[in-house]
Amino acid sequence: MTDTTDHPFFDRRTHGFVRVATATPRVRTADVAGNVAGILDEWRKAGRAGADLVLYPELCISSYALDDLHLQAALLEAVERGIADLVEASRDLAPVAVVGAPLRRNGRVYNCALAIAGGRVLGAVPKSFLPNYREFYEKRWFSHGRGCIGLAIGLNGESVPFGTDLLFEAPERPGFTFAMEVCEDVWAPDPPSTRAALAGATIVLNLSASNITIGKSDERHMLCRMQSSRAVCAYAYSAAGHGESTTDLAWDGQGMIYELGDLLVESSRFDLEPELCLADVDTRRILGDRMRMQTFGDAAEAAGRPEDTFRRVRFDAPSAPAPDDRLLRPIRRFPFVPNRAHKLDEDCYEAFNIQVDALLRRFQATRGKHMILGVSGGLDSTHALLVAAKVCDRLGLPRTTIRGYTMPGFGTSEGTKSNAWKLMEATGIAAEEIDIRPAARRMLEDIGHPFADGEPVYDTTFENVQAGLRTDYLFRLAGQHSGFVLGTGDLSELALGWCTYGVGDQMSHYAVNAGVPKTLIQYLIRWATRTDQFDRATDAVLEAIVDTEISPELVPVGEDGEIQSTENAIGPYELNDFFLHHTIRWGQSPSHVAFLAWHAWRDAGEGLWPAGFPEAAKNEYDLPTIAHWLERFLQRFFAFSQFKRSALPNGPKVSAGGALSPRGDWRAPSDAVAGPWLEELRRALPPAA
């Protein structure tokens, strides 16, 4: 399988992506012809970069800082001629261009956003809110657009849709629907883009001038991020840059694109040269979130169903083959792992303490004397023990309140058993060992299992006898010591059904790890060692545990010395957690998940890794590998393991990415089939995958 192909799977447009560009063109005060040339330069660059939509700053045709020149007939006539030049050029340019210009209508001048494509002006949207405070005097020159509904404007002999009730959509590209607002509009308590989004716009474009002052860049980020999140949309912003008049103000040319509160890309600022900033917006992600967020639908109803009154202007989206197969957006390889470098410790602290606080409250509510925990020397029980230790510390209780038991079975290695003992000793809990092998042999003998007669049969029954005995011992110990069993199973195992149902590791009195996937547990343990959450002795054994192969250790080591590997059976946890996040949080189709996974994992040298991630653990996967494990994931998640999740003990939700409690994020029948998901994936993938 090569990384380039003509198959539709590899075209981002197949999956609902729209490439948006923010442009900071060359501009010179009142130089309309020069400004038009600068706009065209960036338009052509955007076309070569595969953009579908290119956004320019406010009043970019005339320039913004003109003061009373906005009311000069010669300038306004030059602007109209410049628009005609852009319309003519648009016949040979693929992207839709959104530019700013002062336009005359019925004896008034409006500060407008214009959409141009395919040899026509698609529509003009007037600015609703005109700043007239501090350094701004826009009401001196412009009329506001509030109330301009259902109108048209004459422009170079053509009648063009005009008003604040316009949406622009590409019918052959479902989800590619955009709206426009101008600068101050997003500073308003009720931005016009809110109604536009409620009417159906997935992408909102803001043409801005916005002079720069200290701290204003942060303010713009705050507003764009908030509006993209609140209006459940992508929000692109382009501010005027170098070349505007500096008589009394300065300009930084800031461009940015947000999607559902996530920053996709931002420009550098104060550049002397024109700049183009590109990102691929996921319209399916936006529409999927709207479907799940009933508040959005309720808001549309409360606003009087704007979709019934907004006019929709249709245009032909670019249809030529995409110039490359890159996806221009950050894709988190580990979507459950905190990735904000400047707030990394804060995010990890929060994730860890969600569990600590939840367990603390449950322990207080039970009025028990002990927390009972099986300690295997693996990741999950280690993390659960760390959480329990912090509970004891916060309550001022001795850590011997935790009773830890290591219970070696037929496949337990000396390494994990040793790590279990080192961990219990380092954390200072009450520690004991119970060898379950005699009881397991007796049970296997009682049920007539071939292993009891010396045959090397290591089937599911052989494994579940051991897993069940461990849980049985823990529950009886909880009764004996007036405590409760602390569950160690994690979110990834629940997704895949990789747990023994009932009398097994699926059951406990409180499932403290149920909202935490394997990749986050690995990272939180590393974070605990880096930030000295415990002492050096504990840190040393934690590092050893994180570096150990993930294994249930229920089957004896083979003649080749290889231990039982979980990931060989169910797939790499880093891929499974990726699949899980995009399936439960966004409800994305399997082919969409595969497309994102291919871009995230195909090249270990591209993209960002979590801070402090070990070099040796930076893996990459080709599309056939991704497709193989995604099929396995879909089969296990949709058709196999729901009955285990339906009987899930209580446990806290930790990540906004979702949880699988039947009382919370995820509700599904236990007897569904995976057919629709598997068929969608197989139908969309290229044959070689």
XYZ file of C-alpha atoms in Angstrom:
689
model
C 0.000 0.000 0.000
C 1.482 3.333 -1.043
C 0.627 6.609 0.658
C -0.864 8.122 -2.497
C -3.712 6.703 -4.535
C -6.657 7.794 -6.611
C -9.089 5.858 -4.420
C -11.784 8.115 -2.863
C -10.800 6.976 0.629
C -7.654 9.095 0.467
C -9.474 12.292 -0.565
C -10.229 14.404 2.493
C -13.399 15.691 0.830
C -14.846 12.171 0.904
C -14.809 12.440 4.683
C -16.360 15.895 4.973
C -13.223 17.974 5.363
C -13.233 21.551 4.083
C -9.880 23.275 3.658
C -10.129 26.839 4.962
C -7.460 29.510 4.526
C -7.050 32.831 6.298
C -5.110 35.334 4.207
C -3.227 38.474 5.149
C -2.633 40.059 1.719
C -0.505 42.973 0.638
C -2.454 46.134 1.312
C -1.871 49.851 0.839
C -4.100 52.641 2.053
C -6.776 53.460 -0.551
C -4.810 51.663 -3.309
C -7.732 49.631 -4.645
C -5.927 48.290 -7.716
C -2.898 47.258 -5.651
C -5.108 45.689 -3.009
C -7.004 43.677 -5.617
C -3.679 42.417 -6.967
C -2.653 41.402 -3.442
C -5.942 39.577 -2.925
C -5.480 37.691 -6.191
C -1.937 36.663 -5.268
C -3.139 34.985 -2.081
C -6.203 33.549 -3.810
C -3.986 31.780 -6.337
C -1.708 30.483 -3.560
C -4.740 29.183 -1.691
C -5.926 27.420 -4.833
C -2.561 25.736 -5.310
C -2.699 24.633 -1.668
C -6.059 22.931 -2.245
C -8.160 25.433 -0.290
C -11.937 25.373 -0.628
C -12.480 28.697 1.094
C -10.154 31.684 1.606
C -10.890 34.476 4.092
C -9.517 38.030 3.917
C -9.561 40.934 6.385
C -12.267 43.546 6.749
C -12.481 46.180 3.973
C -9.418 44.616 2.343
C -10.304 45.947 -1.127
C -10.185 49.570 -0.022
C -8.130 49.101 3.180
C -9.703 49.788 6.578
C -8.044 52.857 8.111
C -9.415 55.407 5.635
C -11.575 57.559 7.882
C -13.666 59.986 5.765
C -12.277 58.578 2.523
C -14.920 55.861 2.877
C -17.455 58.470 1.795
C -15.630 59.569 -1.342
C -17.428 58.620 -4.550
C -14.200 58.060 -6.461
C -13.021 55.495 -3.923
C -16.376 53.679 -3.810
C -16.480 53.507 -7.607
C -12.935 52.111 -7.642
C -14.016 49.452 -5.143
C -16.865 48.360 -7.412
C -14.459 48.094 -10.349
C -12.078 46.087 -8.168
C -14.899 43.705 -7.268
C -15.628 43.256 -10.988
C -11.973 42.316 -11.523
C -12.151 39.763 -8.734
C -15.373 38.297 -10.128
C -13.792 37.879 -13.540
C -10.679 36.251 -12.073
C -12.836 33.877 -9.992
C -13.848 32.002 -13.154
C -10.412 30.353 -13.128
C -9.876 30.094 -9.369
C -11.242 27.138 -7.403
C -11.666 28.447 -3.845
C -14.514 30.646 -2.718
C -13.044 34.014 -1.702
C -14.530 36.075 1.121
C -13.422 39.706 0.910
C -14.353 42.980 2.580
C -15.530 46.150 0.852
C -17.555 49.332 1.448
C -20.724 49.173 -0.674
C -23.386 51.768 -1.489
C -27.085 50.961 -1.256
C -30.045 53.331 -1.230
C -28.027 56.362 -0.127
C -26.108 54.514 2.571
C -22.672 52.902 2.819
C -22.314 49.464 4.393
C -19.212 47.675 5.640
C -19.689 44.365 3.838
C -18.378 40.841 3.537
C -18.652 39.456 0.009
C -18.426 35.829 -1.120
C -17.097 35.446 -4.680
C -16.851 32.238 -6.706
C -17.386 30.896 -10.195
C -17.658 34.252 -11.900
C -20.225 35.841 -9.590
C -20.715 37.542 -6.267
C -22.641 34.967 -4.270
C -23.852 37.455 -1.701
C -23.005 40.430 0.502
C -23.432 40.484 4.292
C -23.377 43.911 6.004
C -21.712 44.423 9.375
C -24.314 44.377 12.150
C -22.509 46.134 14.985
C -20.444 49.260 14.283
C -17.925 50.187 16.978
C -18.091 53.848 17.908
C -16.043 54.017 21.080
C -12.410 54.692 22.002
C -10.447 54.667 18.721
C -13.410 53.593 16.556
C -15.789 55.902 14.665
C -17.501 53.589 12.188
C -20.964 55.096 12.644
C -19.568 58.279 11.078
C -19.295 56.448 7.751
C -21.347 53.249 7.753
C -24.902 52.134 8.354
C -25.464 48.995 10.376
C -26.891 45.850 8.781
C -29.258 44.805 11.546
C -32.680 44.320 10.044
C -31.341 43.911 6.510
C -33.298 40.765 5.698
C -34.361 39.406 2.323
C -32.751 42.260 0.390
C -30.614 42.588 -2.723
C -27.928 45.068 -3.738
C -27.038 46.293 -7.198
C -23.396 45.699 -7.982
C -21.834 46.262 -11.386
C -25.163 45.752 -13.090
C -26.025 42.567 -11.210
C -28.544 42.010 -8.430
C -26.746 40.333 -5.533
C -28.360 38.818 -2.385
C -27.804 41.274 0.477
C -28.509 40.920 4.185
C -27.614 39.232 7.432
C -29.811 36.239 6.576
C -27.452 34.542 4.099
C -25.892 31.078 4.209
C -23.666 29.726 1.455
C -23.640 26.004 0.721
C -22.134 23.493 -1.688
C -24.900 20.938 -2.341
C -22.510 18.211 -3.519
C -20.436 18.556 -0.332
C -22.806 17.930 2.605
C -21.691 19.955 5.610
C -19.902 22.622 3.556
C -22.120 25.533 4.633
C -20.647 28.846 5.722
C -21.750 32.222 7.033
C -19.985 35.565 7.399
C -19.794 38.291 9.999
C -17.524 41.300 10.346
C -15.100 42.097 13.166
C -17.088 43.795 15.968
C -19.957 41.371 15.410
C -18.188 38.706 17.452
C -17.588 41.207 20.282
C -21.367 41.693 20.601
C -23.232 39.942 23.456
C -25.312 38.134 20.816
C -23.144 37.680 17.698
C -24.998 37.327 14.387
C -23.056 34.117 13.786
C -25.016 32.417 16.556
C -28.225 32.582 14.518
C -26.314 31.637 11.374
C -24.982 28.521 13.090
C -28.452 27.678 14.408
C -29.670 28.022 10.821
C -27.126 25.451 9.635
C -23.737 27.089 9.048
C -20.919 24.754 10.072
C -18.212 27.324 9.280
C -18.295 30.990 10.292
C -15.883 33.495 8.749
C -14.961 36.750 10.455
C -13.401 39.498 8.346
C -11.660 41.803 10.796
C -9.484 44.871 10.876
C -9.016 45.077 14.670
C -5.983 47.198 15.450
C -3.530 45.623 17.850
C -2.984 46.698 21.453
C -1.323 44.879 24.353
C -3.315 41.759 25.249
C -5.778 42.048 22.373
C -4.505 38.904 20.664
C -5.533 36.889 23.718
C -8.931 38.571 23.649
C -9.461 37.556 20.029
C -8.458 33.983 20.822
C -10.920 33.929 23.706
C -13.798 35.211 21.569
C -13.123 32.902 18.611
C -12.641 29.869 20.804
C -15.792 30.619 22.775
C -17.916 31.244 19.692
C -16.719 28.080 17.961
C -17.588 26.119 21.079
C -20.877 27.817 21.933
C -22.174 27.872 18.357
C -20.831 24.326 17.700
C -19.001 25.349 14.547
C -15.653 26.155 13.017
C -14.701 29.809 13.361
C -12.099 31.429 11.102
C -10.757 34.922 11.772
C -8.524 37.159 9.653
C -7.329 40.587 10.837
C -5.713 43.413 8.895
C -1.939 43.461 8.805
C 1.070 45.399 7.582
C 0.229 48.095 5.052
C -2.775 49.593 6.821
C -2.394 53.222 7.850
C -0.503 53.705 11.116
C -1.551 57.339 11.585
C -2.911 56.478 15.030
C -3.069 52.672 15.150
C -1.001 49.528 14.482
C -1.948 46.170 12.923
C -0.648 42.645 13.424
C -2.369 40.498 10.750
C -3.617 37.794 13.098
C -5.310 34.763 11.533
C -6.716 31.725 13.308
C -9.142 28.850 12.830
C -10.974 27.168 15.698
C -13.215 24.104 15.588
C -15.490 23.270 18.534
C -13.170 25.194 20.829
C -10.000 23.541 19.509
C -7.363 25.705 17.826
C -6.494 24.155 14.474
C -3.982 26.714 13.239
C -2.873 30.307 13.770
C -0.669 32.688 11.833
C 2.464 34.423 12.911
C 1.908 38.104 13.607
C 3.556 41.356 12.523
C 4.852 39.800 9.311
C 5.920 42.204 6.593
C 5.098 39.658 3.897
C 1.651 38.280 2.998
C 0.686 35.139 4.878
C -1.640 32.230 4.219
C -2.817 30.041 7.080
C -4.569 26.723 6.208
C -6.506 24.065 8.096
C -8.901 21.243 7.246
C -12.213 21.638 9.068
C -14.082 18.437 9.953
C -17.718 19.237 9.170
C -18.818 15.708 10.082
C -17.411 16.196 13.568
C -19.355 19.448 13.874
C -22.632 17.969 12.643
C -22.152 14.897 14.812
C -21.723 17.033 17.919
C -24.848 18.996 17.084
C -26.825 15.769 16.840
C -25.681 14.728 20.290
C -26.091 18.135 21.924
C -29.826 18.548 22.374
C -29.179 22.030 23.769
C -28.185 23.124 20.273
C -31.465 21.937 18.792
C -33.434 23.461 21.652
C -31.646 26.778 21.111
C -32.593 26.701 17.420
C -36.228 26.166 18.365
C -36.078 28.921 20.999
C -34.611 31.295 18.409
C -37.607 30.732 16.122
C -36.022 28.151 13.808
C -33.612 30.401 11.870
C -33.223 27.654 9.258
C -36.738 28.529 8.048
C -35.890 32.164 7.314
C -32.251 32.206 6.249
C -31.655 32.276 2.514
C -29.294 29.640 1.136
C -27.040 30.608 -1.745
C -25.664 27.591 -3.584
C -22.280 27.394 -5.256
C -20.126 24.739 -6.906
C -17.294 23.611 -4.636
C -13.891 22.736 -6.148
C -14.015 19.317 -7.795
C -10.466 18.942 -9.108
C -8.322 16.260 -7.415
C -6.762 17.392 -4.151
C -3.133 18.464 -4.722
C -1.804 16.204 -1.942
C -2.969 13.639 0.592
C -1.969 15.567 3.703
C -4.527 16.501 6.310
C -3.848 20.009 7.576
C -5.042 19.817 11.157
C -3.577 18.568 14.421
C -4.628 14.978 15.114
C -3.914 13.708 18.592
C -2.436 10.223 18.516
C -3.480 9.892 22.150
C -6.825 11.715 22.359
C -7.347 10.823 26.021
C -3.913 12.102 27.094
C -3.530 15.790 28.100
C -1.753 17.682 25.330
C -1.651 21.314 26.476
C 2.068 21.780 27.096
C 1.594 24.936 29.173
C -0.986 23.225 31.403
C 0.291 19.665 31.335
C 0.838 19.258 35.076
C -2.490 20.919 35.814
C -4.385 18.596 33.464
C -2.687 15.455 34.814
C -3.283 16.612 38.374
C -6.945 17.127 37.547
C -7.341 13.711 35.900
C -5.646 11.960 38.816
C -7.610 13.835 41.460
C -10.965 13.191 39.818
C -10.328 9.562 40.687
C -8.959 10.380 44.120
C -11.937 12.535 45.057
C -14.456 10.008 43.706
C -12.897 7.124 45.626
C -12.580 9.248 48.770
C -16.296 10.055 48.704
C -17.254 6.420 48.143
C -14.960 5.222 50.937
C -16.520 7.722 53.328
C -20.026 6.689 52.266
C -19.391 2.984 52.908
C -18.005 3.641 56.403
C -15.686 0.723 55.814
C -12.360 0.100 57.470
C -10.314 -1.065 54.481
C -9.933 -0.905 50.731
C -9.210 -4.364 49.313
C -7.058 -4.508 46.214
C -5.472 -7.170 44.045
C -1.962 -6.041 43.086
C -0.552 -7.794 40.015
C 2.442 -5.639 39.187
C 0.617 -4.437 36.062
C -0.533 -0.973 35.036
C -4.148 -0.973 36.186
C -3.711 -2.279 39.717
C -0.683 -0.022 40.119
C -2.676 3.064 39.208
C -5.600 2.056 41.417
C -3.153 1.607 44.305
C -1.697 5.085 43.739
C -5.184 6.599 43.787
C -6.063 4.725 46.982
C -2.798 5.827 48.624
C -3.653 9.473 47.933
C -7.105 8.922 49.445
C -5.494 7.709 52.634
C -3.126 10.685 52.646
C -5.960 13.194 52.192
C -8.056 11.611 54.929
C -5.114 11.366 57.311
C -5.411 7.577 57.443
C -2.500 5.145 57.537
C -1.836 3.531 54.186
C -2.315 0.173 55.869
C -5.989 1.019 55.405
C -5.306 -0.467 51.976
C -4.982 -4.236 52.042
C -3.133 -5.383 48.940
C -2.918 -8.986 47.797
C -0.702 -10.408 45.115
C -2.153 -13.677 43.867
C 0.237 -15.545 41.576
C -1.281 -17.972 39.100
C 0.006 -20.341 36.440
C 1.346 -17.580 34.192
C 2.633 -15.106 36.767
C 6.206 -14.075 36.058
C 8.824 -13.402 38.688
C 9.198 -9.898 37.307
C 5.608 -8.802 37.843
C 5.350 -10.589 41.176
C 8.526 -8.873 42.328
C 7.215 -5.501 41.137
C 3.944 -6.077 42.984
C 5.795 -6.688 46.246
C 8.139 -3.744 45.708
C 5.203 -1.461 45.029
C 3.240 -2.573 48.094
C 6.292 -2.190 50.293
C 7.230 1.202 48.851
C 3.731 2.599 49.326
C 3.452 1.203 52.850
C 0.175 -0.683 52.505
C -0.762 -3.924 54.278
C 0.548 -6.601 51.898
C -0.060 -10.324 51.631
C 0.330 -13.093 49.065
C -2.202 -15.789 48.228
C -1.127 -18.508 45.814
C -4.261 -19.325 43.817
C -2.764 -22.287 41.969
C -3.879 -25.013 44.418
C -7.459 -23.731 44.401
C -7.363 -23.344 40.620
C -6.148 -26.910 40.164
C -8.922 -28.158 42.420
C -11.568 -26.250 40.451
C -10.184 -27.420 37.105
C -10.204 -30.954 38.446
C -13.774 -30.621 39.765
C -15.091 -29.436 36.386
C -13.128 -32.073 34.443
C -10.831 -29.700 32.593
C -8.025 -31.408 30.580
C -5.354 -29.356 32.386
C -6.134 -31.289 35.563
C -4.954 -34.441 33.735
C -1.691 -32.825 32.686
C -2.737 -31.677 29.224
C -1.451 -28.203 28.182
C -4.903 -26.833 27.388
C -4.900 -23.070 28.034
C -8.358 -22.069 26.862
C -10.726 -19.364 28.080
C -11.985 -21.604 30.884
C -8.421 -22.140 32.089
C -7.899 -18.363 32.186
C -11.267 -17.496 33.712
C -10.853 -19.987 36.556
C -7.839 -17.982 37.700
C -9.420 -14.563 37.131
C -12.575 -15.657 38.925
C -10.720 -17.067 41.910
C -8.808 -13.841 42.398
C -12.030 -11.833 42.471
C -13.704 -14.399 44.735
C -10.849 -14.158 47.234
C -10.993 -10.352 47.187
C -14.731 -10.231 47.891
C -14.407 -12.689 50.780
C -11.460 -10.686 52.146
C -13.561 -7.530 51.926
C -16.222 -9.157 54.058
C -13.636 -10.439 56.538
C -11.956 -7.057 56.953
C -15.007 -4.760 56.773
C -13.918 -3.201 53.518
C -14.770 -3.093 49.856
C -13.110 -4.352 46.695
C -11.429 -1.707 44.596
C -11.833 -2.494 40.886
C -8.784 -2.071 38.690
C -10.166 -2.670 35.170
C -9.858 0.315 32.809
C -11.934 1.959 30.077
C -10.000 0.284 27.248
C -10.680 -3.183 28.633
C -14.368 -2.386 29.036
C -14.533 -1.202 25.430
C -13.004 -4.427 24.170
C -14.647 -6.766 26.657
C -11.174 -7.809 27.830
C -12.319 -8.792 31.296
C -13.883 -11.790 32.989
C -17.598 -11.268 33.570
C -19.308 -11.591 36.941
C -16.939 -13.432 39.256
C -13.907 -11.882 37.580
C -12.109 -8.607 37.088
C -15.242 -7.053 35.530
C -16.798 -6.929 39.009
C -15.903 -4.928 42.125
C -17.509 -2.687 44.716
C -16.149 0.458 43.038
C -14.473 0.622 39.607
C -12.101 3.532 40.128
C -10.370 3.073 36.736
C -13.544 2.602 34.667
C -13.270 6.073 33.117
C -9.543 5.931 32.397
C -8.188 4.237 29.236
C -4.918 2.332 29.175
C -2.960 5.072 27.383
C -3.959 7.643 30.009
C -3.048 5.282 32.854
C 0.406 4.814 31.338
C 0.843 8.546 31.033
C -0.444 9.359 34.523
C 1.976 6.889 36.076
C 4.837 8.528 34.157
C 3.550 11.934 35.287
C 3.501 10.761 38.910
C 7.187 9.850 38.704
C 8.169 13.080 36.921
C 6.412 15.324 39.412
C 7.437 13.489 42.604
C 3.944 12.526 43.689
C 5.568 9.724 45.682
C 9.046 8.943 47.016
C 12.042 7.737 44.981
C 11.572 4.087 45.897
C 8.020 4.182 44.592
C 9.106 6.047 41.463
C 11.684 3.372 40.640
C 9.172 0.526 40.706
C 6.607 2.625 38.819
C 9.079 3.114 35.962
C 9.709 -0.626 35.854
C 5.984 -1.373 35.746
C 5.304 1.089 32.897
C 8.086 -0.542 30.864
C 6.682 -4.076 31.319
C 4.829 -5.868 28.496
C 1.068 -5.696 29.050
C -0.102 -9.233 29.810
C -2.871 -10.959 31.777
C -0.281 -13.611 32.723
C -2.863 -16.382 32.852
C -1.054 -18.766 30.489
C 2.353 -20.291 31.317
C 5.364 -19.010 29.406
C 5.848 -20.960 26.185
C 8.868 -22.975 25.184
C 10.150 -19.968 23.234
C 10.129 -17.887 26.418
C 7.405 -15.560 25.131
C 4.874 -14.385 27.681
C 1.178 -14.031 26.926
C 0.710 -10.668 25.193
C -2.563 -8.759 25.477
C -1.832 -6.511 22.518
C -1.036 -9.457 20.251
C -4.547 -10.701 20.932
C -6.637 -7.530 20.819
C -4.396 -4.985 19.128
C -2.227 -2.094 20.297
C -3.926 -0.130 23.042
C -2.799 3.130 21.444
C -4.843 2.274 18.346
C -7.797 0.902 20.302
C -7.977 4.036 22.440
C -7.852 6.155 19.288
C -10.731 4.143 17.800
C -12.659 4.314 21.074
C -12.416 8.090 21.425
C -13.628 8.850 17.921
C -16.395 6.248 18.168
C -17.963 7.170 21.505
C -17.194 10.898 21.674
C -17.997 11.885 18.101
C -19.943 8.907 16.712
C -17.816 8.964 13.576
C -18.198 6.324 10.895
C -15.497 3.623 10.826
C -14.064 4.881 7.524
C -13.724 8.360 9.014
C -11.950 6.901 12.035
C -9.652 4.904 9.747
C -8.854 8.025 7.717
C -7.932 9.984 10.854
C -5.923 7.075 12.257
C -3.969 6.727 9.022
C -2.994 10.383 9.129
C -2.168 10.250 12.825
C -0.097 7.063 12.822
C 1.398 6.518 9.367
C 4.619 8.451 10.083
C 6.170 8.552 13.550
C 8.305 11.494 12.467
C 5.338 13.771 11.787
C 3.022 15.470 14.235
C 3.318 16.028 17.961
C 3.760 13.401 20.664
C 2.761 13.847 24.314
C 5.419 15.637 26.348
C 8.049 13.256 27.694
C 6.874 10.332 25.547
C 9.697 7.748 25.214
C 11.413 7.718 21.831
C 11.487 3.916 21.713
C 7.704 3.781 22.110
C 6.918 6.024 19.121
C 5.221 3.599 16.769
C 3.721 3.946 13.321
C 1.109 1.867 11.486
C 0.167 1.488 7.833
C -3.427 1.435 6.606
C -3.793 -2.387 6.364
C -2.701 -2.695 10.003
C -5.074 0.054 11.093
C -7.940 -1.533 9.135
C -7.243 -4.979 10.637
C -7.354 -3.792 14.230
C -10.268 -1.445 13.595
C -12.335 -4.374 12.333
C -11.451 -6.305 15.482
C -12.361 -3.296 17.614
C -15.738 -2.847 15.923
C -16.609 -6.508 16.327
C -15.680 -6.565 20.001
C -17.167 -3.174 20.868
C -20.544 -3.402 19.123
C -21.301 -7.124 19.038
C -19.416 -8.771 21.863
C -18.804 -6.816 25.050
C -21.831 -4.628 25.797
C -23.333 -7.122 28.243
C -20.254 -6.683 30.434
C -20.639 -2.908 30.382
C -24.367 -3.135 31.161
C -23.472 -4.696 34.523
C -20.671 -2.259 35.272
C -20.081 -1.253 38.927
C -20.057 2.422 39.861
C -16.996 4.446 38.890
C -16.159 8.053 37.967
C -16.092 9.599 34.508
C -12.680 11.203 34.031
C -12.285 12.339 30.422
C -14.554 14.496 28.261
C -13.795 11.842 25.632
C -16.431 9.712 27.287
C -17.124 6.804 29.606
C -19.012 3.540 29.139
C -21.286 3.415 32.157
C -24.853 2.435 31.232
C -25.954 5.158 33.675
C -23.993 7.861 31.900
C -22.400 8.376 28.503
C -23.102 5.100 26.748
C -26.361 3.162 26.512
C -26.669 0.295 24.093
C -28.354 -3.110 23.806
C -26.327 -6.143 24.780
C -27.435 -8.180 21.774
C -26.664 -5.820 18.857
C -24.635 -6.789 15.798
C -21.585 -5.048 14.329
C -22.690 -5.533 10.711
C -23.443 -1.911 9.737
C -20.097 -0.669 11.065
C -18.070 -3.454 9.493
C -19.850 -3.067 6.166
C -19.321 0.707 6.105
C -15.602 0.243 6.713
C -15.172 -2.493 4.102
C -17.138 -0.544 1.515
C -15.044 2.613 1.993
C -11.531 1.146 2.198
C -9.343 0.648 -0.868
C -9.050 -3.028 -1.869
C -5.466 -3.424 -0.652
C -6.439 -2.466 2.887
